[in-house]
Coordinates of C-alpha atoms in Angstrom, one line a residue:
Chain M
M1 CA 30.6 -9.0 -63.2
S2 CA 33.9 -9.3 -65.2
E3 CA 34.9 -11.9 -66.8
Q4 CA 36.7 -14.4 -64.5
R5 CA 38.8 -17.4 -66.4
V6 CA 37.7 -21.1 -65.2
A7 CA 40.6 -22.6 -63.7
G8 CA 41.2 -25.4 -61.2
T9 CA 38.1 -26.4 -59.1
A10 CA 35.9 -23.2 -59.9
P11 CA 32.1 -24.8 -60.8
L12 CA 31.3 -24.3 -64.6
I13 CA 27.7 -23.7 -63.0
Q14 CA 26.8 -22.0 -60.0
A15 CA 23.1 -21.7 -58.8
R16 CA 22.0 -20.0 -56.0
G17 CA 18.2 -19.9 -54.8
L18 CA 17.7 -20.2 -58.8
T19 CA 14.1 -19.4 -59.5
K20 CA 12.1 -19.2 -62.8
R21 CA 8.5 -17.8 -62.8
F22 CA 6.0 -17.5 -65.4
G23 CA 3.5 -15.3 -64.3
T24 CA 2.2 -16.5 -61.2
F25 CA 3.7 -19.8 -61.8
T26 CA 6.7 -20.9 -60.4
A27 CA 8.6 -23.6 -62.6
V28 CA 12.0 -23.5 -60.7
D29 CA 12.1 -22.4 -56.9
A30 CA 15.0 -21.5 -55.4
V31 CA 17.3 -24.4 -56.6
D32 CA 20.7 -24.8 -55.5
F33 CA 23.7 -26.8 -57.1
D34 CA 27.3 -27.0 -58.5
V35 CA 28.8 -28.3 -61.9
Q36 CA 32.7 -28.9 -61.7
P37 CA 34.3 -29.0 -65.0
G38 CA 34.7 -32.4 -66.4
E39 CA 31.6 -34.3 -64.8
A40 CA 28.3 -35.4 -66.3
F41 CA 25.6 -33.9 -64.3
G42 CA 21.8 -34.7 -64.6
F43 CA 18.5 -33.6 -63.8
L44 CA 16.4 -36.2 -63.3
G45 CA 12.8 -36.0 -62.7
P46 CA 9.1 -36.2 -64.2
N47 CA 7.6 -33.7 -67.4
G48 CA 6.7 -30.8 -65.6
A49 CA 9.6 -30.3 -62.6
G50 CA 11.1 -27.8 -64.2
K51 CA 14.2 -29.5 -65.6
T52 CA 13.7 -27.5 -69.0
S53 CA 13.5 -24.1 -67.4
T54 CA 16.5 -24.5 -65.6
M55 CA 18.5 -25.5 -68.3
R56 CA 17.6 -22.5 -70.6
M57 CA 18.3 -20.3 -67.8
I58 CA 22.1 -21.8 -67.9
G59 CA 21.6 -21.7 -71.8
C60 CA 20.9 -18.1 -71.7
T61 CA 17.9 -18.2 -73.6
S62 CA 15.4 -17.5 -70.7
P63 CA 15.9 -14.6 -68.1
I64 CA 16.3 -15.9 -64.3
S65 CA 13.5 -14.5 -62.3
D66 CA 15.4 -14.3 -59.1
G67 CA 18.6 -16.0 -57.3
T68 CA 22.2 -15.9 -58.7
L69 CA 23.2 -17.8 -61.7
L70 CA 27.3 -17.9 -63.2
V71 CA 27.9 -19.9 -66.2
L72 CA 31.6 -20.3 -67.1
G73 CA 32.1 -17.8 -64.3
M74 CA 30.1 -15.0 -65.9
D75 CA 26.4 -13.8 -65.0
P76 CA 24.1 -14.6 -68.1
R77 CA 22.1 -11.2 -67.6
T78 CA 25.2 -9.3 -69.1
E79 CA 27.1 -11.8 -70.8
G80 CA 24.8 -14.0 -72.3
A81 CA 26.5 -13.6 -76.2
K82 CA 29.7 -14.4 -74.6
I83 CA 28.1 -17.5 -72.3
R84 CA 26.4 -18.9 -75.3
G85 CA 29.7 -18.9 -77.6
R86 CA 31.2 -21.4 -75.1
L87 CA 28.2 -23.8 -75.0
G88 CA 27.0 -26.7 -76.7
V89 CA 22.9 -26.9 -76.9
V90 CA 20.9 -29.9 -77.6
P91 CA 17.2 -28.8 -77.3
Q92 CA 14.7 -31.0 -76.2
Q93 CA 12.7 -31.1 -79.7
D94 CA 15.0 -30.9 -82.7
T95 CA 15.3 -27.3 -84.3
L96 CA 17.3 -28.4 -87.2
D97 CA 17.0 -25.8 -90.3
N98 CA 14.8 -27.9 -92.9
E99 CA 15.1 -25.7 -95.3
L100 CA 19.2 -26.8 -95.5
T101 CA 21.0 -29.5 -96.2
V102 CA 22.9 -31.6 -93.2
R103 CA 26.2 -30.2 -94.1
E104 CA 25.1 -26.9 -94.4
N105 CA 23.0 -27.2 -91.3
L106 CA 26.3 -27.3 -89.5
I107 CA 28.4 -24.6 -91.8
I108 CA 25.9 -22.3 -91.1
Y109 CA 25.7 -22.9 -87.8
G110 CA 29.2 -22.5 -87.3
R111 CA 29.0 -18.9 -89.0
Y112 CA 26.1 -17.8 -86.1
F113 CA 29.6 -18.4 -83.6
G114 CA 31.6 -15.9 -85.9
F115 CA 33.8 -18.8 -87.3
S116 CA 35.5 -18.0 -90.7
R117 CA 33.7 -20.3 -93.9
P118 CA 36.4 -22.7 -94.4
E119 CA 37.0 -23.1 -90.6
C120 CA 33.2 -24.1 -90.4
A121 CA 33.5 -26.6 -93.6
R122 CA 36.4 -28.4 -91.7
R123 CA 34.4 -28.8 -88.8
A124 CA 31.6 -29.8 -90.5
D125 CA 33.0 -33.0 -91.8
E126 CA 35.0 -33.5 -89.1
L127 CA 32.1 -33.8 -87.3
L128 CA 29.8 -35.7 -89.8
E129 CA 32.2 -38.2 -89.5
F130 CA 31.9 -38.3 -85.7
V131 CA 28.4 -38.6 -85.7
Q132 CA 28.2 -41.1 -88.8
L133 CA 26.7 -38.8 -91.3
T134 CA 29.0 -38.3 -93.8
D135 CA 27.3 -40.2 -96.6
R136 CA 24.1 -38.1 -96.0
G137 CA 26.1 -34.5 -95.7
K138 CA 24.5 -33.8 -99.1
D139 CA 20.7 -34.5 -98.0
L140 CA 18.1 -32.4 -97.2
V141 CA 17.0 -33.0 -92.9
E142 CA 13.4 -33.8 -93.3
P143 CA 13.9 -37.2 -94.7
L144 CA 16.3 -38.3 -91.9
S145 CA 15.3 -41.1 -89.3
G146 CA 14.7 -39.5 -85.5
G147 CA 18.1 -40.9 -84.4
M148 CA 20.1 -38.9 -87.4
K149 CA 18.3 -36.1 -86.5
R150 CA 19.3 -36.4 -82.9
R151 CA 22.9 -37.2 -84.0
L152 CA 22.9 -34.3 -86.3
T153 CA 21.9 -32.0 -83.8
I154 CA 24.5 -33.2 -81.3
A155 CA 27.2 -32.5 -84.2
R156 CA 25.7 -29.0 -84.5
S157 CA 26.1 -28.6 -80.8
L158 CA 29.7 -29.1 -81.1
I159 CA 30.8 -26.8 -84.3
N160 CA 32.1 -24.4 -81.4
E161 CA 33.9 -26.8 -79.4
P162 CA 31.8 -25.9 -76.6
D163 CA 33.2 -26.1 -72.8
L164 CA 30.0 -27.1 -72.0
M165 CA 27.3 -29.0 -73.2
L166 CA 23.6 -29.0 -72.2
L167 CA 21.6 -31.8 -73.3
D168 CA 17.6 -31.4 -72.5
E169 CA 16.2 -35.2 -73.2
P170 CA 19.4 -36.2 -75.8
T171 CA 17.1 -39.7 -76.2
T172 CA 13.7 -39.0 -75.6
G173 CA 11.4 -40.9 -78.4
L174 CA 14.6 -42.9 -80.1
D175 CA 14.5 -46.4 -80.5
P176 CA 17.0 -48.5 -78.4
Q177 CA 19.6 -49.0 -81.0
A178 CA 19.8 -45.2 -82.0
R179 CA 19.5 -44.1 -77.9
H180 CA 22.8 -46.4 -77.5
L181 CA 24.8 -44.9 -80.7
V182 CA 23.7 -41.0 -79.2
W183 CA 25.1 -42.8 -75.3
D184 CA 28.3 -43.8 -76.8
R185 CA 29.0 -40.4 -78.7
L186 CA 28.5 -38.6 -75.3
Y187 CA 30.8 -41.1 -73.6
R188 CA 33.5 -40.4 -76.0
L189 CA 32.9 -36.6 -75.6
K190 CA 33.0 -36.8 -71.7
Q191 CA 36.3 -38.9 -72.2
R192 CA 37.4 -36.0 -73.9
G193 CA 36.9 -33.8 -71.0
V194 CA 34.0 -32.0 -71.9
T195 CA 31.3 -31.2 -69.2
L196 CA 28.1 -32.5 -69.6
V197 CA 24.9 -31.3 -68.3
L198 CA 22.0 -33.3 -69.1
T199 CA 18.0 -33.9 -68.0
T200 CA 16.5 -37.1 -68.5
H201 CA 13.4 -38.8 -67.3
Y202 CA 15.2 -42.5 -68.1
M203 CA 16.6 -44.2 -65.4
D204 CA 19.2 -45.9 -67.5
E205 CA 20.3 -42.9 -69.1
A206 CA 21.1 -41.2 -66.0
E207 CA 22.8 -44.5 -64.4
Q208 CA 25.2 -44.9 -67.7
L209 CA 25.9 -41.5 -68.1
C210 CA 25.8 -39.3 -65.2
D211 CA 28.8 -39.0 -62.4
R212 CA 26.4 -36.7 -60.1
L213 CA 22.7 -35.9 -60.6
V214 CA 20.1 -33.8 -58.7
V215 CA 16.4 -35.4 -58.5
M216 CA 14.0 -32.5 -59.5
D217 CA 10.2 -32.7 -58.3
K218 CA 7.5 -29.8 -58.3
A219 CA 10.4 -27.1 -59.1
K220 CA 12.5 -28.1 -56.5
I221 CA 15.9 -30.3 -56.2
V222 CA 14.6 -33.2 -53.5
A223 CA 17.7 -35.4 -53.6
E224 CA 21.6 -34.9 -54.7
G225 CA 24.1 -37.3 -55.4
S226 CA 25.9 -39.9 -57.6
P227 CA 23.5 -42.5 -58.9
R228 CA 25.0 -45.2 -56.4
Q229 CA 24.8 -42.7 -53.6
L230 CA 21.2 -41.9 -54.1
I231 CA 20.4 -45.5 -54.3
E232 CA 22.1 -46.7 -51.0
R233 CA 20.6 -43.7 -49.5
Y234 CA 17.3 -43.9 -50.5
S235 CA 16.4 -47.3 -51.2
T236 CA 17.6 -50.7 -50.6
R237 CA 19.9 -53.1 -52.8
E238 CA 17.0 -55.2 -54.0
V239 CA 13.6 -55.1 -54.9
A240 CA 10.9 -58.0 -55.0
E241 CA 8.2 -57.2 -57.9
F242 CA 5.0 -59.1 -57.1
R243 CA 2.3 -58.9 -59.9
F244 CA -1.4 -60.4 -59.2
P245 CA -4.0 -61.0 -61.6
A246 CA -6.5 -58.4 -62.3
G247 CA -8.9 -57.5 -59.5
V248 CA -6.7 -59.7 -57.0
Q249 CA -4.3 -56.9 -55.7
E250 CA -6.9 -54.6 -54.3
T251 CA -8.1 -57.6 -52.0
L252 CA -4.7 -58.1 -50.5
D253 CA -4.9 -55.1 -47.8
G254 CA -2.0 -55.5 -45.1
Q255 CA -1.0 -58.9 -46.4
F256 CA 2.5 -57.4 -47.2
E257 CA 2.8 -56.0 -44.3
G258 CA 6.6 -56.5 -42.9
L259 CA 7.9 -58.0 -46.3
G260 CA 11.3 -56.3 -46.4
S261 CA 11.8 -52.9 -45.2
R262 CA 9.4 -51.0 -47.0
I263 CA 6.5 -51.6 -49.5
E264 CA 5.4 -49.8 -52.5
K265 CA 2.0 -50.4 -53.9
L266 CA 1.8 -49.4 -57.9
P267 CA -1.5 -50.0 -59.9
D268 CA -0.2 -52.9 -61.3
R269 CA 2.2 -54.3 -59.2
V270 CA 3.7 -54.5 -55.5
L271 CA 7.1 -53.9 -54.8
A272 CA 8.7 -55.0 -51.7
Y273 CA 12.3 -53.0 -50.9
A274 CA 14.8 -55.7 -49.3
D275 CA 18.7 -56.4 -49.2
D276 CA 17.8 -59.8 -49.8
G277 CA 14.9 -60.0 -52.3
E278 CA 15.0 -63.7 -52.6
A279 CA 14.3 -64.0 -48.8
V280 CA 10.8 -61.7 -49.3
V281 CA 9.6 -63.7 -52.2
I282 CA 9.9 -67.1 -50.1
A283 CA 8.1 -65.3 -47.1
A284 CA 5.4 -64.1 -49.4
R285 CA 4.8 -67.6 -50.3
E286 CA 4.9 -68.7 -46.9
R287 CA 2.1 -66.0 -46.2
G288 CA 0.0 -67.9 -48.7
L289 CA 0.3 -65.2 -51.5
H290 CA 0.2 -66.4 -55.1
P291 CA 1.7 -63.7 -57.4
E292 CA 1.1 -64.5 -61.3
T293 CA 4.6 -63.0 -61.7
V294 CA 7.4 -62.8 -59.4
L295 CA 10.7 -60.6 -60.6
V296 CA 13.6 -59.5 -58.2
R297 CA 16.0 -56.9 -59.5
R298 CA 18.7 -54.7 -58.0
S299 CA 17.1 -50.8 -57.3
T300 CA 17.5 -48.4 -59.5
L301 CA 17.0 -44.6 -59.8
E302 CA 13.4 -45.4 -61.0
D303 CA 13.1 -46.7 -56.8
V304 CA 14.5 -43.8 -55.5
F305 CA 12.2 -41.5 -57.1
L306 CA 9.5 -43.4 -56.1
R307 CA 10.8 -43.5 -52.9
L308 CA 11.5 -39.6 -52.5
T309 CA 7.9 -38.3 -54.7
G310 CA 5.8 -41.5 -54.2
R311 CA 5.2 -41.3 -58.2
S312 CA 6.4 -42.9 -61.1
L313 CA 8.9 -40.9 -63.3
I314 CA 6.9 -41.6 -66.5
E315 CA 3.2 -41.5 -65.9
Chain C
M1 CA 20.9 -7.9 -74.1
T2 CA 20.8 -4.7 -71.3
A3 CA 22.6 -2.9 -73.7
L4 CA 19.8 -3.4 -76.5
R5 CA 17.5 -1.6 -74.5
I6 CA 19.5 1.2 -73.6
T7 CA 20.3 2.1 -77.7
P8 CA 17.3 0.6 -79.4
L9 CA 17.9 2.5 -82.7
F10 CA 21.2 2.6 -84.5
A11 CA 23.3 0.3 -82.3
F12 CA 20.4 -2.6 -82.6
G13 CA 21.9 -5.7 -83.6
S14 CA 25.4 -6.2 -84.5
R15 CA 27.3 -7.4 -87.3
R16 CA 26.3 -11.0 -86.4
S17 CA 23.2 -10.3 -88.4
L18 CA 25.0 -10.7 -91.4
H19 CA 24.6 -14.2 -90.9
M20 CA 21.0 -14.2 -91.0
I21 CA 21.4 -13.2 -94.8
E22 CA 23.7 -15.5 -95.3
R23 CA 21.3 -18.4 -94.3
N24 CA 18.6 -17.0 -96.2
L25 CA 21.3 -16.9 -99.3
L26 CA 22.0 -20.5 -98.6
V27 CA 18.7 -21.7 -98.8
Y28 CA 17.2 -19.6 -101.9
R29 CA 20.5 -21.2 -103.5
H30 CA 18.5 -24.5 -103.3
G31 CA 15.0 -22.8 -104.8
W32 CA 16.1 -19.7 -106.8
L33 CA 12.8 -19.8 -108.8
M34 CA 11.3 -18.8 -105.5
L35 CA 12.9 -15.4 -105.5
L36 CA 11.2 -14.3 -109.1
S37 CA 7.9 -14.3 -108.0
G38 CA 8.4 -10.9 -106.5
F39 CA 9.8 -9.6 -109.6
F40 CA 6.6 -10.7 -111.9
E41 CA 4.0 -9.2 -109.3
P42 CA 4.5 -5.7 -110.4
L43 CA 5.1 -6.3 -113.9
F44 CA 1.8 -8.2 -114.5
Y45 CA 0.2 -5.0 -112.8
L46 CA 2.0 -3.4 -115.1
L47 CA 0.8 -4.7 -118.2
S48 CA -2.3 -5.5 -117.4
I49 CA -3.4 -1.9 -115.7
G50 CA -0.6 0.4 -117.0
F51 CA -1.0 -0.9 -120.6
G52 CA -4.4 -2.5 -120.6
L53 CA -6.6 0.4 -118.7
G54 CA -4.2 2.8 -119.9
K55 CA -5.7 2.7 -123.3
L56 CA -9.5 3.4 -121.8
V57 CA -7.9 6.2 -119.8
G58 CA -6.0 8.5 -121.9
D59 CA -3.5 11.1 -120.0
V60 CA -3.6 12.2 -116.8
N61 CA -2.4 15.0 -114.4
G62 CA 1.2 14.0 -113.0
P63 CA 3.1 15.5 -110.5
G64 CA 3.8 19.3 -111.4
G65 CA 0.3 19.1 -113.1
Q66 CA 1.5 18.2 -116.5
L67 CA -0.1 15.7 -118.5
I68 CA 1.7 12.3 -118.8
S69 CA 0.2 8.9 -120.3
Y70 CA -1.6 6.7 -118.0
T71 CA 1.5 4.3 -118.0
L72 CA 3.5 6.7 -117.2
F73 CA 1.5 7.8 -114.1
V74 CA 0.7 4.3 -112.8
A75 CA 4.3 2.3 -113.4
P76 CA 6.0 4.0 -110.2
A77 CA 3.5 3.5 -108.0
L78 CA 2.9 0.0 -109.0
L79 CA 6.5 0.1 -107.9
A80 CA 5.5 1.6 -104.5
A81 CA 2.9 -0.9 -103.7
S82 CA 4.6 -3.8 -104.5
S83 CA 7.5 -2.6 -102.1
M84 CA 5.0 -2.3 -99.4
N85 CA 3.3 -5.6 -100.4
G86 CA 6.6 -7.5 -100.6
A87 CA 7.8 -5.9 -96.9
I88 CA 4.4 -6.8 -95.3
S89 CA 3.9 -10.4 -96.4
E90 CA 7.8 -10.9 -95.0
S91 CA 7.3 -9.0 -92.2
T92 CA 4.4 -10.3 -91.0
F93 CA 2.9 -13.8 -92.4
N94 CA 6.3 -14.9 -92.5
F95 CA 7.9 -13.4 -89.7
F96 CA 4.8 -14.8 -87.2
F97 CA 5.6 -18.2 -88.8
K98 CA 9.4 -18.0 -88.0
L99 CA 8.4 -16.7 -84.5
N100 CA 6.1 -18.9 -83.4
Y101 CA 6.5 -22.6 -85.6
D102 CA 9.6 -22.5 -87.2
K103 CA 12.2 -23.5 -85.1
T104 CA 14.7 -21.9 -86.7
F105 CA 15.0 -18.5 -84.3
A106 CA 15.0 -20.7 -81.6
S107 CA 18.3 -22.7 -82.4
I108 CA 19.8 -19.6 -83.5
L109 CA 19.3 -18.0 -80.4
T110 CA 21.2 -20.6 -78.8
T111 CA 24.2 -19.3 -80.5
P112 CA 25.7 -15.5 -80.0
M113 CA 23.3 -14.1 -82.1
S114 CA 20.6 -11.8 -80.3
P115 CA 17.0 -11.5 -81.0
A116 CA 18.2 -8.0 -82.3
D117 CA 20.7 -9.7 -84.6
I118 CA 18.0 -12.3 -86.0
A119 CA 15.2 -9.2 -86.8
L120 CA 18.0 -7.0 -88.0
G121 CA 19.3 -10.0 -90.5
E122 CA 15.7 -10.7 -91.7
L123 CA 14.7 -7.1 -92.3
G124 CA 18.1 -6.8 -94.6
W125 CA 17.1 -9.9 -96.3
A126 CA 13.8 -8.4 -96.9
L127 CA 15.4 -5.2 -98.5
M128 CA 18.2 -7.1 -100.5
R129 CA 15.3 -9.1 -102.3
G130 CA 13.4 -5.7 -102.7
A131 CA 16.3 -4.0 -104.4
L132 CA 16.5 -7.0 -106.7
Y133 CA 12.9 -6.4 -107.9
T134 CA 13.2 -2.8 -107.9
V135 CA 16.4 -3.1 -110.1
G136 CA 14.0 -5.4 -112.5
F137 CA 11.2 -3.2 -112.6
I138 CA 13.5 -0.4 -113.7
A139 CA 15.0 -2.3 -116.5
V140 CA 11.2 -3.2 -117.7
M141 CA 10.8 0.5 -117.4
F142 CA 13.7 1.0 -120.0
V143 CA 13.0 -1.9 -122.3
L144 CA 8.9 -0.5 -122.3
G145 CA 10.3 3.1 -122.8
L146 CA 8.7 4.8 -119.5
V147 CA 11.6 6.3 -118.5
R148 CA 12.2 10.1 -118.5
S149 CA 14.8 11.0 -116.1
P150 CA 17.8 9.8 -115.0
L151 CA 16.6 10.5 -111.5
I152 CA 14.8 7.0 -112.3
F153 CA 17.7 5.4 -110.4
L154 CA 16.6 7.2 -107.3
T155 CA 13.9 5.2 -107.3
L156 CA 16.1 2.3 -105.8
P157 CA 16.8 3.7 -102.6
G158 CA 13.2 5.2 -102.4
A159 CA 11.7 1.9 -103.0
L160 CA 14.0 0.8 -100.4
L161 CA 13.0 3.4 -98.2
I162 CA 9.3 2.1 -98.5
G163 CA 10.2 -1.4 -97.9
F164 CA 11.9 -0.2 -94.5
A165 CA 9.5 1.7 -93.4
F166 CA 6.6 -1.3 -93.9
A167 CA 8.7 -4.1 -92.8
A168 CA 9.7 -2.4 -89.7
V169 CA 6.1 -1.3 -88.7
G170 CA 4.8 -5.0 -89.9
M171 CA 7.4 -6.8 -87.5
A172 CA 6.1 -4.7 -84.9
A173 CA 2.3 -5.2 -85.7
T174 CA 3.4 -9.0 -85.8
S175 CA 4.6 -9.0 -82.1
F176 CA 1.7 -8.0 -80.9
M177 CA -0.6 -10.6 -82.9
R178 CA -1.7 -13.6 -81.1
S179 CA -3.5 -15.8 -83.9
W180 CA -3.3 -16.2 -87.9
Q181 CA -6.8 -14.5 -87.5
D182 CA -5.4 -11.1 -86.4
F183 CA -3.6 -11.0 -89.8
D184 CA -6.8 -9.6 -91.1
L185 CA -6.8 -6.6 -89.5
I186 CA -3.3 -6.3 -91.7
Q187 CA -4.9 -6.8 -94.4
L188 CA -8.1 -4.6 -93.8
V189 CA -5.4 -1.6 -93.4
I190 CA -3.2 -2.6 -96.6
L191 CA -5.8 -3.3 -99.1
P192 CA -7.5 0.1 -99.1
M193 CA -4.0 1.9 -99.4
F194 CA -3.1 -0.2 -102.2
L195 CA -6.4 1.1 -104.1
F196 CA -6.7 4.5 -102.7
S197 CA -3.5 5.8 -102.1
G198 CA -3.0 7.8 -105.7
T199 CA -1.7 4.5 -106.9
F200 CA -4.5 3.8 -109.8
F201 CA -5.8 7.2 -110.6
P202 CA -5.2 11.2 -109.3
L203 CA -5.9 12.3 -105.8
D204 CA -8.1 15.1 -107.6
A205 CA -10.7 12.6 -108.5
M206 CA -11.4 12.5 -104.8
P207 CA -13.7 14.5 -102.5
D208 CA -11.2 16.9 -100.2
A209 CA -12.0 15.4 -96.9
V210 CA -11.2 12.0 -98.3
R211 CA -8.0 13.1 -100.1
L212 CA -6.8 14.8 -96.6
L213 CA -7.2 11.2 -95.2
I214 CA -5.4 9.5 -98.0
Q215 CA -2.8 12.1 -97.5
L216 CA -2.1 10.9 -94.0
T217 CA -1.2 7.3 -94.9
P218 CA 2.1 6.1 -95.9
L219 CA 1.6 4.5 -99.4
Y220 CA 0.7 7.7 -100.4
H221 CA 3.9 9.0 -99.5
G222 CA 5.6 6.4 -101.3
V223 CA 3.7 6.2 -104.5
E224 CA 4.4 10.4 -104.5
L225 CA 7.9 9.8 -104.0
L226 CA 8.6 7.1 -106.6
R227 CA 6.3 9.1 -109.0
E228 CA 8.4 12.1 -109.0
L229 CA 11.8 10.3 -108.9
S230 CA 10.6 8.5 -112.1
L231 CA 9.7 11.7 -113.9
G232 CA 12.5 14.1 -112.8
V233 CA 9.8 16.4 -111.3
V234 CA 11.0 16.9 -108.0
G235 CA 9.7 19.5 -105.3
P236 CA 10.6 20.5 -101.6
D237 CA 7.3 18.0 -100.9
I238 CA 9.8 15.2 -101.5
L239 CA 11.3 16.0 -97.7
V240 CA 7.9 15.4 -96.4
H241 CA 7.6 12.1 -98.1
V242 CA 11.1 10.9 -97.1
G243 CA 10.7 12.2 -93.8
Y244 CA 7.5 10.8 -92.9
L245 CA 8.7 7.2 -94.1
A246 CA 11.8 7.1 -92.5
A247 CA 10.3 8.2 -89.2
M248 CA 7.6 5.2 -89.6
G249 CA 10.6 2.6 -90.1
L250 CA 12.6 4.1 -87.0
L251 CA 9.4 4.0 -85.0
G252 CA 8.4 0.5 -85.9
F253 CA 11.8 -0.3 -85.5
T254 CA 12.0 0.9 -82.1
V255 CA 8.8 -0.8 -81.0
V256 CA 9.9 -4.3 -82.5
A257 CA 13.5 -3.6 -80.3
G258 CA 12.0 -3.6 -77.5
R259 CA 9.5 -6.7 -77.7
L260 CA 11.4 -9.1 -79.5
D261 CA 13.4 -9.8 -76.4
K262 CA 10.2 -10.9 -74.5
L263 CA 9.1 -12.4 -77.4
L264 CA 11.6 -14.7 -77.8
L265 CA 13.3 -15.2 -74.7
K266 CA 10.9 -16.4 -72.2

């Protein structure tokens, strides 16, 4: 496969029947997807769904077992180094070089891409500014907080000014404040036209960042669309959540039938899907149900996932 | 990466591997004292065994059969042994740690660097450190009046060849290791070689069968090579020593080249 310039509407990533097997275990089972230039594309799914394996194949650090994959118009099997030169990768676990300082981490990483030392130094200072770590530049990596390490990892992935960023669970394990800071930086990158591909099992993250996403479960893609499309297609506008005192929920078999368009029973609560949640709550009271707490909220991707797989995302 | 499988030997890795060396230089800028340990190891052996034990032993038969002081006999052997030890610790324990626990390699692989670049860079770095220690050791030999021939300078490439041979085979062996326990096997091979390869006493003290066995092991060839060079007594057998070590290094490298992709790119 010779290099072909990515132009116009040619997808940055094109996967057909993409498969990853480890021995007899199939981690990714014949998935098809396209990622267009400039979009933020998400892989949503629980742990073990095959998201990371897919990301690693796109990142050319894991050979594909079957199917075809084109990244930036090139074949990872023959042009891995060339592709990696134009990617920015934020792995699931921080892989910062603990023996070096914050600034050195950026500089040496730029060197791996073959940029000159002064150029690396210039970019490192710029990126430290971007992720608000300028005053920590001379510190070693180890004492940094989780949020700071994540930001440094993001800065590191930007050292080669990538056309495509791969972010594997970019905010897992961060506190809310740190997550918002990361989201804000990613949003700025998106506005600059950088294509983002991310995996997450956080609904809010997918809703905040992704233009389009695929839902993965058990190595397969089970749905695809924008967050709004997915909610419209697989859920109702609103959800009423009923929570009962311990032991009561099990005694209520059948009493929810007909409330809303669909009922979902979770271990700790009952969900009733309807376009008008308030009406469902009133109807439930009329049936003599006395939940401990009631919550009416808008449908989220969590509900979509529950509908598609029968399981919650984070177990 | 396909190219790598076709040309495993000399085209192994690329100029990018130099960035690995650059990375290690950066690391050692923070803790350059760590560099010194490798210099003191052979020096302490030389002082205790060469000078201490040497007083009790008297003269021994050197290469070519002439009588030399025990210190002269043991000094180049200690250099050979420490080249081996340095290469082995770098290519086994340290390499295994970086492969499996340290995420540094994983992060480098997301750049255009290939597993071969990393391996070659790490090997180059180990050899650079080895060169530094060797130069230091030769300087000490000068100071202690243990230099007999200008050929002593050739012990530098000689020591590097030993380092290359053991590091390549060490990396190849490590690529098959599954746990830390497996490293006991390496010690089981290295320690007797260190003690019996003509390092501390001439082989003519040995029964014929044992001597033949020892002559098949790599450290024997390393010890003989450096001893001949440092004393300036070089015979045609030097070609055997050089050939043995070079072949061993290239063989080890071919094995590790074929396995690194599998180990790192899962």
